[in-house]
mmCIF file of C-alpha atoms and ligand atoms in Angstrom:
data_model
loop_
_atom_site.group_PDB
_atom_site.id
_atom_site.type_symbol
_atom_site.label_atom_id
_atom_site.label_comp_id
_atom_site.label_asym_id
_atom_site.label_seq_id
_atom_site.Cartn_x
_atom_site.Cartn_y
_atom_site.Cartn_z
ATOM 1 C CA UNK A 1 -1.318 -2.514 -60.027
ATOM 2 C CA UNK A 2 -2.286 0.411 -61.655
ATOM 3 C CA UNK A 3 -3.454 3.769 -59.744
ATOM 4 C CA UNK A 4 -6.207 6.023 -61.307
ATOM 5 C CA UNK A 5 -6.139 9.648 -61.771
ATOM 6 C CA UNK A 6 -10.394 10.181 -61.508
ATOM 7 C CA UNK A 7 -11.614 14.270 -61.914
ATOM 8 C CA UNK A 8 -14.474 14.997 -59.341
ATOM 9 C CA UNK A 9 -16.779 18.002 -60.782
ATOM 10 C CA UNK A 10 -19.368 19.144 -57.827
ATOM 11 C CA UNK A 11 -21.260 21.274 -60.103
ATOM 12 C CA UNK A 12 -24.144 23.133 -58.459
ATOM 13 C CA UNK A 13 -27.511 22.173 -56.315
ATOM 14 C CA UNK A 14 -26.969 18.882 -54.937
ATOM 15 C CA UNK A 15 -23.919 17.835 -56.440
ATOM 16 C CA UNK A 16 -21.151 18.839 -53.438
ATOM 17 C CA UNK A 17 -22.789 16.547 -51.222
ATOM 18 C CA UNK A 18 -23.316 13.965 -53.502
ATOM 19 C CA UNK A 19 -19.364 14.235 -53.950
ATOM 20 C CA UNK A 20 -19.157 14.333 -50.835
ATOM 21 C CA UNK A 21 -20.405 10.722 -50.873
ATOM 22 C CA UNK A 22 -18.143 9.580 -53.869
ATOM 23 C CA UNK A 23 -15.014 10.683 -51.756
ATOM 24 C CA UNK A 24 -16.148 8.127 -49.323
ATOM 25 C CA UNK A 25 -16.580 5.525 -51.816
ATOM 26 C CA UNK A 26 -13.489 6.007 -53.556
ATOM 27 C CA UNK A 27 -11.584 5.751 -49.985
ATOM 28 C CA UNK A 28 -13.110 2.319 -49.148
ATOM 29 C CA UNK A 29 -12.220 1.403 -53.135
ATOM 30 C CA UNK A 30 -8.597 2.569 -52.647
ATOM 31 C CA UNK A 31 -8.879 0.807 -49.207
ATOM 32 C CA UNK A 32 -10.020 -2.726 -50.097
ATOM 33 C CA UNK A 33 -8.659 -2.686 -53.701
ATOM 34 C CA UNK A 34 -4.959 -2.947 -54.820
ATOM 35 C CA UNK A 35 -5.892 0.190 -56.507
ATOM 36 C CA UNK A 36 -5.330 4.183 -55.685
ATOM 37 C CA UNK A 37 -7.647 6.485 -56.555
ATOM 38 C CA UNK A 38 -6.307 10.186 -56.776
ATOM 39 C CA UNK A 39 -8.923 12.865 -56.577
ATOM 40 C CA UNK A 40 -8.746 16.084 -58.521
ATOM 41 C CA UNK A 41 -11.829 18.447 -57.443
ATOM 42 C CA UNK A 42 -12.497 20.750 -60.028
ATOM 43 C CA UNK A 43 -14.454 23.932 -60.453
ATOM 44 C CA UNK A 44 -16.475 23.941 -63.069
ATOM 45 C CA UNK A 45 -20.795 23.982 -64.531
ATOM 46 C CA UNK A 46 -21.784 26.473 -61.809
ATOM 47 C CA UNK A 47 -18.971 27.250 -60.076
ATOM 48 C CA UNK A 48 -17.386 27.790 -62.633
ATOM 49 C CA UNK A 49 -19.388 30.513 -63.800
ATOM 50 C CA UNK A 50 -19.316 32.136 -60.109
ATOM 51 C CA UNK A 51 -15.701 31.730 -59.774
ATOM 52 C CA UNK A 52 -14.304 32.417 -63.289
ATOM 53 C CA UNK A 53 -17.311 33.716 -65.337
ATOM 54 C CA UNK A 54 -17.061 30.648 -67.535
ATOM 55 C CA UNK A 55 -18.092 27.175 -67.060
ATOM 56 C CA UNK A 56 -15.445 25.189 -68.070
ATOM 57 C CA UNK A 57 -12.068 27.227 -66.579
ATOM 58 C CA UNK A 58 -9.681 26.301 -69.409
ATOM 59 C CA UNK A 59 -6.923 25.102 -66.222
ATOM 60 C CA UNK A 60 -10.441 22.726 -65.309
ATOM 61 C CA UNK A 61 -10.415 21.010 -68.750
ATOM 62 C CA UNK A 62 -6.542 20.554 -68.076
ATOM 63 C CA UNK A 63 -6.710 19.250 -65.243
ATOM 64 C CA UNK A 64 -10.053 16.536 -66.464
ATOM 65 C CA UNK A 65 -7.699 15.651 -69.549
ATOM 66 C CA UNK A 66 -4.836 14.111 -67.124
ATOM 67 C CA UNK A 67 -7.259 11.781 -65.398
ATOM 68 C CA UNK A 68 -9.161 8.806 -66.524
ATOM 69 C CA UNK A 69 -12.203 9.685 -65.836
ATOM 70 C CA UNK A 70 -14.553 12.451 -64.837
ATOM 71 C CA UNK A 71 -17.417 12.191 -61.909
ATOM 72 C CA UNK A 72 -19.796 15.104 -62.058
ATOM 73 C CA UNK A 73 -22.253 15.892 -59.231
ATOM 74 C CA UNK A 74 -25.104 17.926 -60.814
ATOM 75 C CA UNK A 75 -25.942 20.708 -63.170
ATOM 76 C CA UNK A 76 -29.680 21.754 -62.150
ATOM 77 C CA UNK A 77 -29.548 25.412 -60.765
ATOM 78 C CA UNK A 78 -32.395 27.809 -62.280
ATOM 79 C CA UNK A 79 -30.017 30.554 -61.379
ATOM 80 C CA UNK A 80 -28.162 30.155 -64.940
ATOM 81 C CA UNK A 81 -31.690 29.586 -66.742
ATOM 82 C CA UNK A 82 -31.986 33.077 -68.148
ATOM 83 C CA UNK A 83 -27.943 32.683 -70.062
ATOM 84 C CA UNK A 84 -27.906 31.851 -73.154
ATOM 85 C CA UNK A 85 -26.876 28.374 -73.824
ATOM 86 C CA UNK A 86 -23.364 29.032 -74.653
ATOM 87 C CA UNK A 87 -22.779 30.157 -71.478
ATOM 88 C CA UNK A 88 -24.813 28.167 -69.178
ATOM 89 C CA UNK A 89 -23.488 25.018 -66.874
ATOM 90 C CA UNK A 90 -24.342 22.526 -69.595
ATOM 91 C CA UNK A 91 -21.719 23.355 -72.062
ATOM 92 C CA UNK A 92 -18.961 22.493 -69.295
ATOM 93 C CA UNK A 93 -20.449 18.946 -70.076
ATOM 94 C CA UNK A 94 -20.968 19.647 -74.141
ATOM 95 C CA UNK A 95 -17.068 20.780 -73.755
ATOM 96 C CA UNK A 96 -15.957 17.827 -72.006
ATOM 97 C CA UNK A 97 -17.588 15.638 -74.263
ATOM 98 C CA UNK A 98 -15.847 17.069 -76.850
ATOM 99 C CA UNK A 99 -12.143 17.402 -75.321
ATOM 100 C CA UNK A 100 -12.337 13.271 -74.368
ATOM 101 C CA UNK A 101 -14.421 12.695 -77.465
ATOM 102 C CA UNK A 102 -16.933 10.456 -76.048
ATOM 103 C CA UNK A 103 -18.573 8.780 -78.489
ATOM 104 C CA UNK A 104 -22.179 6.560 -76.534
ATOM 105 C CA UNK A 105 -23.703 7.228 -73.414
ATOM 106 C CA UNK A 106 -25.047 3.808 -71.356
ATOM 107 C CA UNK A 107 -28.098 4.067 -69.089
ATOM 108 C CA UNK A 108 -28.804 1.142 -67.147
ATOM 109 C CA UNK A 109 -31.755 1.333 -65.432
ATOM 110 C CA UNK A 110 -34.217 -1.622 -63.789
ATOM 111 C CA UNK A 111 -37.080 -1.735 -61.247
ATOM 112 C CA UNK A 112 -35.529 -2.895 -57.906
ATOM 113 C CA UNK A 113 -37.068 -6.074 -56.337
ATOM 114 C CA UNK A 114 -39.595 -4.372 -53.850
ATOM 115 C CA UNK A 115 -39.836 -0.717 -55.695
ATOM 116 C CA UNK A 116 -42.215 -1.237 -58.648
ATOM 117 C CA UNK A 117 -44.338 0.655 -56.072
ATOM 118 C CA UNK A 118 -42.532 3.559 -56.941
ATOM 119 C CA UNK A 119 -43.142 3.283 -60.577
ATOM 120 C CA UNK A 120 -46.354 5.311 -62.205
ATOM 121 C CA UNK A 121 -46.786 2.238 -64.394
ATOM 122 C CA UNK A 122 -50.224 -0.073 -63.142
ATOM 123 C CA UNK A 123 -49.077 -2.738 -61.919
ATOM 124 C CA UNK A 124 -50.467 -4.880 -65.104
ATOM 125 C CA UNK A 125 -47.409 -3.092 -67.203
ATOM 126 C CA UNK A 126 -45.215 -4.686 -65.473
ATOM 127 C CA UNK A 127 -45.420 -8.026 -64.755
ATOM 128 C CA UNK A 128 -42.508 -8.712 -67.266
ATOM 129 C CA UNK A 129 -40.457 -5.990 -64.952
ATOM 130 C CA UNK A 130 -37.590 -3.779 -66.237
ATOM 131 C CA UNK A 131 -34.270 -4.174 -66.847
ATOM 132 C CA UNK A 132 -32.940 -2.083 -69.306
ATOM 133 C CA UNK A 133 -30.387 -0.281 -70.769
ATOM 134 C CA UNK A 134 -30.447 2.536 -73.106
ATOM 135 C CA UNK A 135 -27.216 3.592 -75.248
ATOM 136 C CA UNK A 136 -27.138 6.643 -76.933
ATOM 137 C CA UNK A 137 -25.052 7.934 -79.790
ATOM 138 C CA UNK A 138 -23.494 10.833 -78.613
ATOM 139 C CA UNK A 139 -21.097 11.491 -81.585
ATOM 140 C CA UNK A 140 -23.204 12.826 -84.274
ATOM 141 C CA UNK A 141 -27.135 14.413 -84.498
ATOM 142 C CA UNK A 142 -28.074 17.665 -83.591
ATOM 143 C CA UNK A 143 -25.556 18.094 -80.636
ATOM 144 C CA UNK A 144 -22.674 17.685 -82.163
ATOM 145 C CA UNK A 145 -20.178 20.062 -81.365
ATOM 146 C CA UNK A 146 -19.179 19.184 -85.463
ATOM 147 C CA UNK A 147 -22.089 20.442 -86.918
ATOM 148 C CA UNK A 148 -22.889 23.840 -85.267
ATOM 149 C CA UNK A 149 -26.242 25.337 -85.325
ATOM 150 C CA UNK A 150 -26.935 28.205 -87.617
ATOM 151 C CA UNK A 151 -28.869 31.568 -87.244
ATOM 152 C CA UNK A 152 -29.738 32.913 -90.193
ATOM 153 C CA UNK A 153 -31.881 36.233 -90.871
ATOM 154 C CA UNK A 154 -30.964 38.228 -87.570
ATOM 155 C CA UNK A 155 -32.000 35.682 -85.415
ATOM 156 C CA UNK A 156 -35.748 35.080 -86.955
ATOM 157 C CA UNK A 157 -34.607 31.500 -88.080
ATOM 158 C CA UNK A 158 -31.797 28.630 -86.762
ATOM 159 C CA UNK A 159 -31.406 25.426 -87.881
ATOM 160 C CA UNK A 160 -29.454 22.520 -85.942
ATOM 161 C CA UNK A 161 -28.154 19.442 -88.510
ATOM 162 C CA UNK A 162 -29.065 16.315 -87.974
ATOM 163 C CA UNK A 163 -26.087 14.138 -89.235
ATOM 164 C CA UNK A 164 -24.794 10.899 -88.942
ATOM 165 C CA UNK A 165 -21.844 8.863 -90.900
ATOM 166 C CA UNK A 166 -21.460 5.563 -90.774
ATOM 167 C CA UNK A 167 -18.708 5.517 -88.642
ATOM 168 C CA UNK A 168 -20.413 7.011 -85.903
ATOM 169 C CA UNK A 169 -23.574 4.584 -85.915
ATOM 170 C CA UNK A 170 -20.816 1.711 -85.744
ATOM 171 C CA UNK A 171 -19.191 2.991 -82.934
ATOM 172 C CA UNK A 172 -22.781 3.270 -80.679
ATOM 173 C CA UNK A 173 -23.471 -0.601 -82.239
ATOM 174 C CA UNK A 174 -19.930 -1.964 -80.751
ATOM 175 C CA UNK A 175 -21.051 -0.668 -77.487
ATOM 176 C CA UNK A 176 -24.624 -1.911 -77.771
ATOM 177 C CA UNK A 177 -23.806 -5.278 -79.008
ATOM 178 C CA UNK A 178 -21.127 -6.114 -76.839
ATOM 179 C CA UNK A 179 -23.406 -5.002 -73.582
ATOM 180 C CA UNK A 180 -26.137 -7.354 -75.285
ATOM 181 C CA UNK A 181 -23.960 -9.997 -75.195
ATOM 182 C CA UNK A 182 -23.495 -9.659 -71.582
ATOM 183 C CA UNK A 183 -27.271 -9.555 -70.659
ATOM 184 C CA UNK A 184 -30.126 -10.923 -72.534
ATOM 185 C CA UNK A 185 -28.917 -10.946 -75.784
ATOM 186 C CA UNK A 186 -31.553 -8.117 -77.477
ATOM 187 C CA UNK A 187 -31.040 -5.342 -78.946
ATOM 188 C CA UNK A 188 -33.948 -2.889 -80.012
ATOM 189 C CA UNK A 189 -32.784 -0.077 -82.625
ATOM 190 C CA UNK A 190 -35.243 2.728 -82.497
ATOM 191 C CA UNK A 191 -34.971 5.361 -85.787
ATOM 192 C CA UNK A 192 -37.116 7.345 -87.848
ATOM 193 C CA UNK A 193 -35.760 5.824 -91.273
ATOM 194 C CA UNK A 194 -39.603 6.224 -92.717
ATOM 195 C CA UNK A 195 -38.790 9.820 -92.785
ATOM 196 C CA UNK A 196 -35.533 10.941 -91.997
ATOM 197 C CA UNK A 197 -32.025 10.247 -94.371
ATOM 198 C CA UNK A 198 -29.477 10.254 -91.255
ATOM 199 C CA UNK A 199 -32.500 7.686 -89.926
ATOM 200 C CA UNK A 200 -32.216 5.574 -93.300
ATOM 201 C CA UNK A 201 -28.317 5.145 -92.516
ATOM 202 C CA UNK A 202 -28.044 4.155 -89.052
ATOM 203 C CA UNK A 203 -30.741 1.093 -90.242
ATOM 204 C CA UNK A 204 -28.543 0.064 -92.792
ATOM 205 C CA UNK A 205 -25.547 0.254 -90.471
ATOM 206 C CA UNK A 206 -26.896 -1.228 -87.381
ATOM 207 C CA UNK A 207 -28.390 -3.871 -89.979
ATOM 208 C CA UNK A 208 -24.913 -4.682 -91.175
ATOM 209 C CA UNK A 209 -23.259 -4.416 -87.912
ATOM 210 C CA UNK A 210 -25.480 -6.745 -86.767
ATOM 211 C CA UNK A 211 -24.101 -9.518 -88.661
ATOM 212 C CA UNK A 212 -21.163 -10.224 -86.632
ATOM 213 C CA UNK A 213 -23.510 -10.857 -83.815
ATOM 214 C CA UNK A 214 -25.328 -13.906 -84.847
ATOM 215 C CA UNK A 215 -26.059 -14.813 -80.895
ATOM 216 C CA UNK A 216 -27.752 -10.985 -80.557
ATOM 217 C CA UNK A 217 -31.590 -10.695 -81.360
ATOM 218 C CA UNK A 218 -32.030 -7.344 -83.178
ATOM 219 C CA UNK A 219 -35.124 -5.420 -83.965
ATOM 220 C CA UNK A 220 -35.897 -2.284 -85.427
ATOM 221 C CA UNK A 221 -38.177 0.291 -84.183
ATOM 222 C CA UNK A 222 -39.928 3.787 -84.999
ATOM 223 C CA UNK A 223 -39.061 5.572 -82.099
ATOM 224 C CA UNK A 224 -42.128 7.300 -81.972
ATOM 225 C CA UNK A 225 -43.991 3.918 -81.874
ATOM 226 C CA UNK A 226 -41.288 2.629 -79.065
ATOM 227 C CA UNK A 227 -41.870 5.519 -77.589
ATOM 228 C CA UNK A 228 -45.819 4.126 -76.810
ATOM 229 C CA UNK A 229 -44.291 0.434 -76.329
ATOM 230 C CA UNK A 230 -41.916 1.351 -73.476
ATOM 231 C CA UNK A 231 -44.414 2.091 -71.317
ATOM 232 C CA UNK A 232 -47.311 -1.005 -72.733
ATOM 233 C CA UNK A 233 -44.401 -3.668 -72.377
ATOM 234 C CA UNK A 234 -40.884 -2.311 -70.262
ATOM 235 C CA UNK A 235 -40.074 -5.390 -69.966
ATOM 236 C CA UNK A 236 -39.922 -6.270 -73.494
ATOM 237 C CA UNK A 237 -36.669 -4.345 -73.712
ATOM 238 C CA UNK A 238 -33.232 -5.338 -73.417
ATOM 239 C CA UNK A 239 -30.331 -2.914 -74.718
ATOM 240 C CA UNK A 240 -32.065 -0.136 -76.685
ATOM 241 C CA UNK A 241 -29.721 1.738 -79.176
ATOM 242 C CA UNK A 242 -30.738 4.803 -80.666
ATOM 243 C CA UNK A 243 -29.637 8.247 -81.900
ATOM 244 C CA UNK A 244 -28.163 11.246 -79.675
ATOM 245 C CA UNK A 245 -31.473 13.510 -79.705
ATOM 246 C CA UNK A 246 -34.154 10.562 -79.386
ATOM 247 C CA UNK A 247 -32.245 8.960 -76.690
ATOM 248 C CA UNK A 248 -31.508 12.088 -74.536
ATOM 249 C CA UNK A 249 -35.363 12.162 -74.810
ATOM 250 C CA UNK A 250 -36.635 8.222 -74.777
ATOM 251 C CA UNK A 251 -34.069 7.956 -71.475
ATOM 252 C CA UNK A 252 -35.763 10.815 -69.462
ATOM 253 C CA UNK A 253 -39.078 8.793 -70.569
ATOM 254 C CA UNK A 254 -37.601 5.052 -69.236
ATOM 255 C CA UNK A 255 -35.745 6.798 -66.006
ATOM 256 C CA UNK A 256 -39.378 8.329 -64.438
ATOM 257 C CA UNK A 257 -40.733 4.987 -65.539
ATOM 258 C CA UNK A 258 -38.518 3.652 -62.446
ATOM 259 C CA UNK A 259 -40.651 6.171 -60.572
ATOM 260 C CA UNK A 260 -36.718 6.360 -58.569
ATOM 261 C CA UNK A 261 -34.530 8.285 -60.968
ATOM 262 C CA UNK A 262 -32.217 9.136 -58.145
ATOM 263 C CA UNK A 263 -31.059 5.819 -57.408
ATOM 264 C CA UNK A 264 -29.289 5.419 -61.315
ATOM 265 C CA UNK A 265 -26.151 6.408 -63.158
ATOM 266 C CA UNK A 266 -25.243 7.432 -66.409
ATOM 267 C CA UNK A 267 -21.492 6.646 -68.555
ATOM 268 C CA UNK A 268 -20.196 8.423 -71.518
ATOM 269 C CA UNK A 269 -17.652 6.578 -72.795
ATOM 270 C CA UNK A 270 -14.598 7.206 -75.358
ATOM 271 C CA UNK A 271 -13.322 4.522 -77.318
ATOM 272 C CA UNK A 272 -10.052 4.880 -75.792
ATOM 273 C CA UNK A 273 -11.611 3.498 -72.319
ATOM 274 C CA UNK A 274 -12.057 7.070 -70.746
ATOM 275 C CA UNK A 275 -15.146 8.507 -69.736
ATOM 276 C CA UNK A 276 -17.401 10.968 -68.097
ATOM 277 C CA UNK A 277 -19.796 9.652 -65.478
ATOM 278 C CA UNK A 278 -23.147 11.462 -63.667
ATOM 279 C CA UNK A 279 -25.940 10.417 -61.855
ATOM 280 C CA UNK A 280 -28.936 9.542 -64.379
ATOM 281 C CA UNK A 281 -30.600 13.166 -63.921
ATOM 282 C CA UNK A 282 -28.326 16.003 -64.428
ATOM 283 C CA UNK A 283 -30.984 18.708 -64.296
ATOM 284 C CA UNK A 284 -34.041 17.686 -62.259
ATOM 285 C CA UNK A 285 -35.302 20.923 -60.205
ATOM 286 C CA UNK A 286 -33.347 19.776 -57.092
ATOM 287 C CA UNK A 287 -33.130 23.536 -55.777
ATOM 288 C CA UNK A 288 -35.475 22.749 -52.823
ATOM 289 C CA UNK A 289 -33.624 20.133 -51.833
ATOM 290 C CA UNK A 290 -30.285 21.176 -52.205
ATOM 291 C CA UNK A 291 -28.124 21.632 -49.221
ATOM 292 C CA UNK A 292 -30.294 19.447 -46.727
ATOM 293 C CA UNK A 293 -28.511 16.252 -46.424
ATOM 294 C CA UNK A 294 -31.793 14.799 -48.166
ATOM 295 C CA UNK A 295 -30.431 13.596 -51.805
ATOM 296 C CA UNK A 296 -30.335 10.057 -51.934
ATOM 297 C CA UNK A 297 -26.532 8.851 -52.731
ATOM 298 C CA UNK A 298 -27.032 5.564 -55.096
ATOM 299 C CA UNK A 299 -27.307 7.566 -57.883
ATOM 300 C CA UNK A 300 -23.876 8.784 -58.260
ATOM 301 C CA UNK A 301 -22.573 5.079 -57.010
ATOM 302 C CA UNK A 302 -24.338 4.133 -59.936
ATOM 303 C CA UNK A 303 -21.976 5.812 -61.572
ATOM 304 C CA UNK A 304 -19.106 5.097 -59.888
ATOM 305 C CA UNK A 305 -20.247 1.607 -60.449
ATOM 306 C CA UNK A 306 -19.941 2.366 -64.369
ATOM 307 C CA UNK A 307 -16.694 4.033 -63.883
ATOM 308 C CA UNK A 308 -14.942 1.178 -62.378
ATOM 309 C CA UNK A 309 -16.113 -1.709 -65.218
ATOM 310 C CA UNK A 310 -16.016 1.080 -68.154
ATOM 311 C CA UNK A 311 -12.732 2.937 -67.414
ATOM 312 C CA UNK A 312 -10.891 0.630 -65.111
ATOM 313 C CA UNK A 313 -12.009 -2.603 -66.525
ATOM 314 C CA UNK A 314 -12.661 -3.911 -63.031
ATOM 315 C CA UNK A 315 -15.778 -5.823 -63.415
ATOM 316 C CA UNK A 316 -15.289 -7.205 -59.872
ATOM 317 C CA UNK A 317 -15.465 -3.918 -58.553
ATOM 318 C CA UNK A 318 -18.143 -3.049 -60.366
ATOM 319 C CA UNK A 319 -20.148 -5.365 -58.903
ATOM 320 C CA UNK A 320 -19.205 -5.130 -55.660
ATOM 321 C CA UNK A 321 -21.005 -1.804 -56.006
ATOM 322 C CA UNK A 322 -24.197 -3.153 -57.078
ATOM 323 C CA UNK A 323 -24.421 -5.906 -53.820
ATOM 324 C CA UNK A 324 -23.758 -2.917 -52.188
ATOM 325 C CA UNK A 325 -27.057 -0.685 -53.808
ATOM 326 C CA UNK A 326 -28.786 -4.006 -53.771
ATOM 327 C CA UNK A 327 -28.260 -4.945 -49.903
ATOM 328 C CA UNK A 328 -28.839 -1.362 -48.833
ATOM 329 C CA UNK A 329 -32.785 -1.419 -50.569
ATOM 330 C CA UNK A 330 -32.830 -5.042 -49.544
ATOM 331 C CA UNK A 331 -32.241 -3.335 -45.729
ATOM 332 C CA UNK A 332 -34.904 -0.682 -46.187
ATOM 333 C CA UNK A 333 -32.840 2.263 -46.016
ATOM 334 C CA UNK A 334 -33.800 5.149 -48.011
ATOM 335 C CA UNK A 335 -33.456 8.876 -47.569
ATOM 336 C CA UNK A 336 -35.873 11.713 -47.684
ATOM 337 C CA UNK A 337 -35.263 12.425 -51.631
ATOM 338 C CA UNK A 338 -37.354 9.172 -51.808
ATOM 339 C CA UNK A 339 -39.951 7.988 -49.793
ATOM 340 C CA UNK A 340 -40.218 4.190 -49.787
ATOM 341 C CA UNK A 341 -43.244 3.126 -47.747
ATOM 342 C CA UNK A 342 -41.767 1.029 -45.116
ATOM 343 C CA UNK A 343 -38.398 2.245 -44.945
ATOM 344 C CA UNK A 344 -36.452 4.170 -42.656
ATOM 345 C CA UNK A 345 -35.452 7.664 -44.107
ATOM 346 C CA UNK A 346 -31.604 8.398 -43.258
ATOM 347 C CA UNK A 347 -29.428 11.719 -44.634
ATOM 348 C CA UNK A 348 -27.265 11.371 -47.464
ATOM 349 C CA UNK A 349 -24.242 11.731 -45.157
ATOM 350 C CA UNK A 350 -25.337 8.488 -43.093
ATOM 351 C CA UNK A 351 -26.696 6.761 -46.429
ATOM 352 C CA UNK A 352 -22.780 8.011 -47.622
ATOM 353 C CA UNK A 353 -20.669 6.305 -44.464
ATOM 354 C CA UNK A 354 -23.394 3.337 -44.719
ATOM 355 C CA UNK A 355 -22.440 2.773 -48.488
ATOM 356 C CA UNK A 356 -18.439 2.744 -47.408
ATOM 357 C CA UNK A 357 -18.950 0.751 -44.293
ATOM 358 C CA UNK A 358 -20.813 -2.076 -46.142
ATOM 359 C CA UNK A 359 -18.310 -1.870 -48.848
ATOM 360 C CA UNK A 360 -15.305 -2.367 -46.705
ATOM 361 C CA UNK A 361 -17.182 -5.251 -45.695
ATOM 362 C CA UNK A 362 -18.470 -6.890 -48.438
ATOM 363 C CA UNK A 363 -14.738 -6.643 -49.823
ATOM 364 C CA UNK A 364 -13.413 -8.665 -46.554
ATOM 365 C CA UNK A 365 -15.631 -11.073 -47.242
ATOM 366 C CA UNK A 366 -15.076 -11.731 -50.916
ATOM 367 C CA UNK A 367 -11.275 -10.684 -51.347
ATOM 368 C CA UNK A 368 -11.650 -8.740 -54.863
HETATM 369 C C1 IPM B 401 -28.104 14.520 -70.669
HETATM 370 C C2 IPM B 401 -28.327 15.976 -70.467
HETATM 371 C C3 IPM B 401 -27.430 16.722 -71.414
HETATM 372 C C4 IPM B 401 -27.818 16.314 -72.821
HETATM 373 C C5 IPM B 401 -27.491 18.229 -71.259
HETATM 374 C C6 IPM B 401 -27.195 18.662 -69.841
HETATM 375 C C7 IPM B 401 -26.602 18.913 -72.259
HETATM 376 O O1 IPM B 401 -29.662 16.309 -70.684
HETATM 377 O O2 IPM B 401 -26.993 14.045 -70.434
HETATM 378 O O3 IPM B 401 -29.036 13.845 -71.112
HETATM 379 O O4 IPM B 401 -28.928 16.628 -73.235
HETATM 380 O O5 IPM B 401 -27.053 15.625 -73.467
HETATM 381 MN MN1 MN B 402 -30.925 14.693 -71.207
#
């Protein structure tokens, strides 16, 4: 059985010791699976910059391009906020994007049974609940590496393109579809084709797409009106597909709708299976916390959890990871990242070796 080559990237704030917690996971994996899991720890975001003045270290992105997929801790210091954007700790991420040309990013995120406390929704939003997952082009729009910004007039005006072919939108519809097919069979496509050309072409595309899928429900959305119905009706919402720039934006909006936006991951996936994997929030102001043994873990095995059906194609796994996230909220255990009225606060180091433990478990009982 095969062995997996997986690049761990602590990044800055929080991120070592929520590495420190994937280590642990990945050692119960490589225990109770038939599988190895080699770790490569890189320097890089941060680090990088401390270490090497640049935050992707070119021997880094060698090292990431040998393995099969890339785990990233966090990118959140304000000690890089004052660089200018080419050299800050997000274009480590912009570069790896490019170098394993990821193409849609999947954000899968739900209201636990027992947490829509947590969320700031009343009560009345949400009696349909939330499951949802959001998948974002991450090919084409204003990010793309392929269309660079441009400053014009010594620096009084800049411009960033907004492009799309069809090729990409097709790509981010295989993905959504597919996933659709898996869960409740919707798919909401959320553009601004009243106004925008690129907008006008991923409707068309999606449209046509679509019609391979005759099992999948799809509707099309404004996404400025979508914006207002994500938080009337969450539960209204299935798989969401939508362009690079609105989704980086629409998923912050869905993940604090959660009110828990620690306990989710987020994939970026190539179409040759590889992928880079974070928790859901790559930048939330985690200074204060940062170094206390306070972040809650289930976050980044939320993205572990992605990493093992999306790059390893081992669905069991995969869910052997969310019994895991499930029976440790189903126990009561939090830590002090997130109070949870009623449950006992433990450090990330304990909520790490209780994660492992169970999962060694868990995998004696059902033989994966
Ligand atoms: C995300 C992040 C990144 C993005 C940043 C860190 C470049 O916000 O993954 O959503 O905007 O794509
Ligand atoms: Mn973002």
């Amino acid at each position: 059985m095969a062995d997996y080559s997986i690049a761990l990237i602590p990044g800055d704030t929080v991120g070592p010791e929520l590495i420190r917690q994937a280590v642990k996971i990945f050692h119960a994996l490589s225990a109770c699976s038939e599988h190895f899991f080699h770790l490569e720890i890189l320097t890089a975001c941060g680090p990088g910059i401390e270490a090497f003045g640049c935050p992707l270290p070119s021997a880094s992105l060698k090292k990431a391009l040998r393995c099969q997929a890339v785990l990233l801790g966090n990118i959140g210091s304000r000690r890089y906020q004052s660089l200018p954007p080419s050299k800050r700790p997000e274009q480590a991420l912009l570069q790896l994007r490019g170098a394993f040309r990821v193409c849609a990013n999947l954000r899968p995120l739900k209201i636990y049974p027992g947490l829509a406390c947590l969320s700031p929704l009343k009560e009345s939003y949400l009696t349909n609940g939330m499951d949802l997952v959001v998948v974002r082009d991450l090919q084409g729009g204003m990010f793309s590496p392929a269309h660079p910004t441009t400053i014009k007039n010594e620096g009084k005006s800049a411009g960033d393109l907004e492009y799309y072919s069809e090729y990409m939108v097709r790509f981010t519809a295989k993905i959504a579809f597919h996933l659709a097919r898996h869960r409740n069979k919707r798919v909401a496509s959320l553009d601004k084709s009243n106004v925008l050309a690129s907008s006008l072409l991923w409707r068309k595309t999606i449209t046509e797409y679509a019609r391979s899928f005759p099992d999948i429900s799809l509707t099309h959305q404004y996404i400025d009106n979508a914006s207002m119905e994500v938080i009337r009706n969450p539960g209204a919402f299935d798989v969401i597909v939508t362009s690079n720039v609105f989704g980086d934006i629409l998923s912050d909006e869905l993940t604090q709708l959660t009110g828990a936006p620690c306990l989710f991951g987020s994939a970026e996936l190539a179409a040759d299976k590889r992928g880079l994997y974070t928790p859901n929030q790559l930048h939330h102001s985690c200074e204060e916390i940062a170094g206390k043994n306070i972040v809650h873990p289930l976050g980044i095995l939320d993205a572990i959890r992605l990493l093992l059906m999306y790059s390893c194609s081992r669905p069991d796994l995969s869910a052997l990871l969310s019994h895991v996230a499930a029976s440790v909220i189903k126990d009561r255990l939090t830590t002090p990242e997130l109070p949870i009225p009623g449950f006992a606060d433990i450090s990330t180091d304990e909520m790490g070796d209780e994660i492992a433990n169970r999962l060694l478990r868990s995998s004696q009982n059902e033989h994966p």
